[in-house]
Amino acid sequence: MAGRLYLIPTPVGNLEDITLRALRILKEVDLILCEDTRTSSVLLNHFEIKKPLLSHHKFNEHETSAGMAKRIEAGQSVALISDAGTPGISDPGFMLVRECVAQGIEVECLPGPTAFVPALIDSGLPCDRFLFEGFLPQKKGRQTRINALKDEVRTIIFYESPYRLVKALQQFIEAYGPERPVAVCREISKVHEQCVRGTLAEVLDHFQKTEPKGEIVIVLGGAPGKGKNEVEE
């Protein structure tokens, strides 16, 4: 394979969600970059893929992206994977892609698993127009960002830790009111997958009684009526 960067989505839950094309490319590339070599080794060993692995995560991507782009430019084919889902979506990837694009290096992103798409569809909320927010700031700027979305009419998607889910729902109620529709989807494509739907007050009550566990996606209904993003006819 000629020098090229491949962004390979990996399963967010069930290992069967990986595509045949992803498996083929992972077997053909010279090198695989991953967030955690131990986590990725579980996937790669399952499919009997034996390739050199290098760590590429949020703590070192600033330093490693330029050097990796040079290796690709010199002819190496490199695949970038994250622990789960599509690289670059709340995971490392953007900096390396930007560096490769700046250097005129071929970049190819495969379609595949990402947590927020099935959560959005499964929520029952409008999915023709939506806003992906990813993780809110943990401390500084968190409430400011929440307040800034008060009049957003599109469905809004957040990633959240199970340890901060109840706090997030409480903050949403303070900013948006208790009746705003929401769906909390957790453990997508895993054995204990669940989607809890209702008003913010109802879903908060559920998770105050039942401890949230696993990977969390919050799908929040947009502001009712015409908001700042609604186009005038």
Phi, psi and omega in degrees: 000139178287164180301122182196150174260126176249129173260115190247112175292140178240158186304141174272350180205269182294126182297339180289351181284350179288148183271158177297323179294319178299316180297318180298313183293321178299329178281340185261334185291163179279331188208145177241124174265137182213158179295306182229114184299329180292317179294313181293330180297330178298313178294311185294320178294325179300323181259013176056046178258119182245097179222153175299140180242141172229144179284133175219099186225180188295343182271344181232359186294332177299319185276331189265341187298315182296316180295322179292322177299323178295322179295321179292318179299329180281354174123355179282142172263130188230134173253136175250125175233157173252178179300327178194140177091199184265126178305141179096339178266095185058024178218163177303151178154320185302314185296319179292318177298315180300317180295318179294318178298318180296329181269002180074025181271139180295132176235132181229120180253122179278146172286153180168199189298140167205140193293324191286335182292308177297327178296316179299312182295319184288341186293332186082003178268160182306132183236010178285331176220129182209164180238122178264115181262339184066216180279131171288156173303142182288324183228273185298126177087356184296305182294325178299317180292319178300314180296326181293341183263007187302321183260011179290123185271343179282157172297137185245136183243131178234148164262145180209149174285145176299335181285343180246004185298310182300317178299317180298315180297322177296318179293324178295319179298318179298324184271323190245350183094158186284346187265357180297131180290146182207153171229131175250114181253132182226154177054046182301132179066021176244175185301319184259034179303140183208144173230115180258118185245152177157199173280165177304319180296318181293317182289323174300314180302319180299313185278347170286332179268332183236115184300124178289141179222155175087187180284134188242135169236126176257126177245112187252132177296148180287171179297139180290152178077194183273123179246193187291343182256003179279129184277132177290139177284000000 
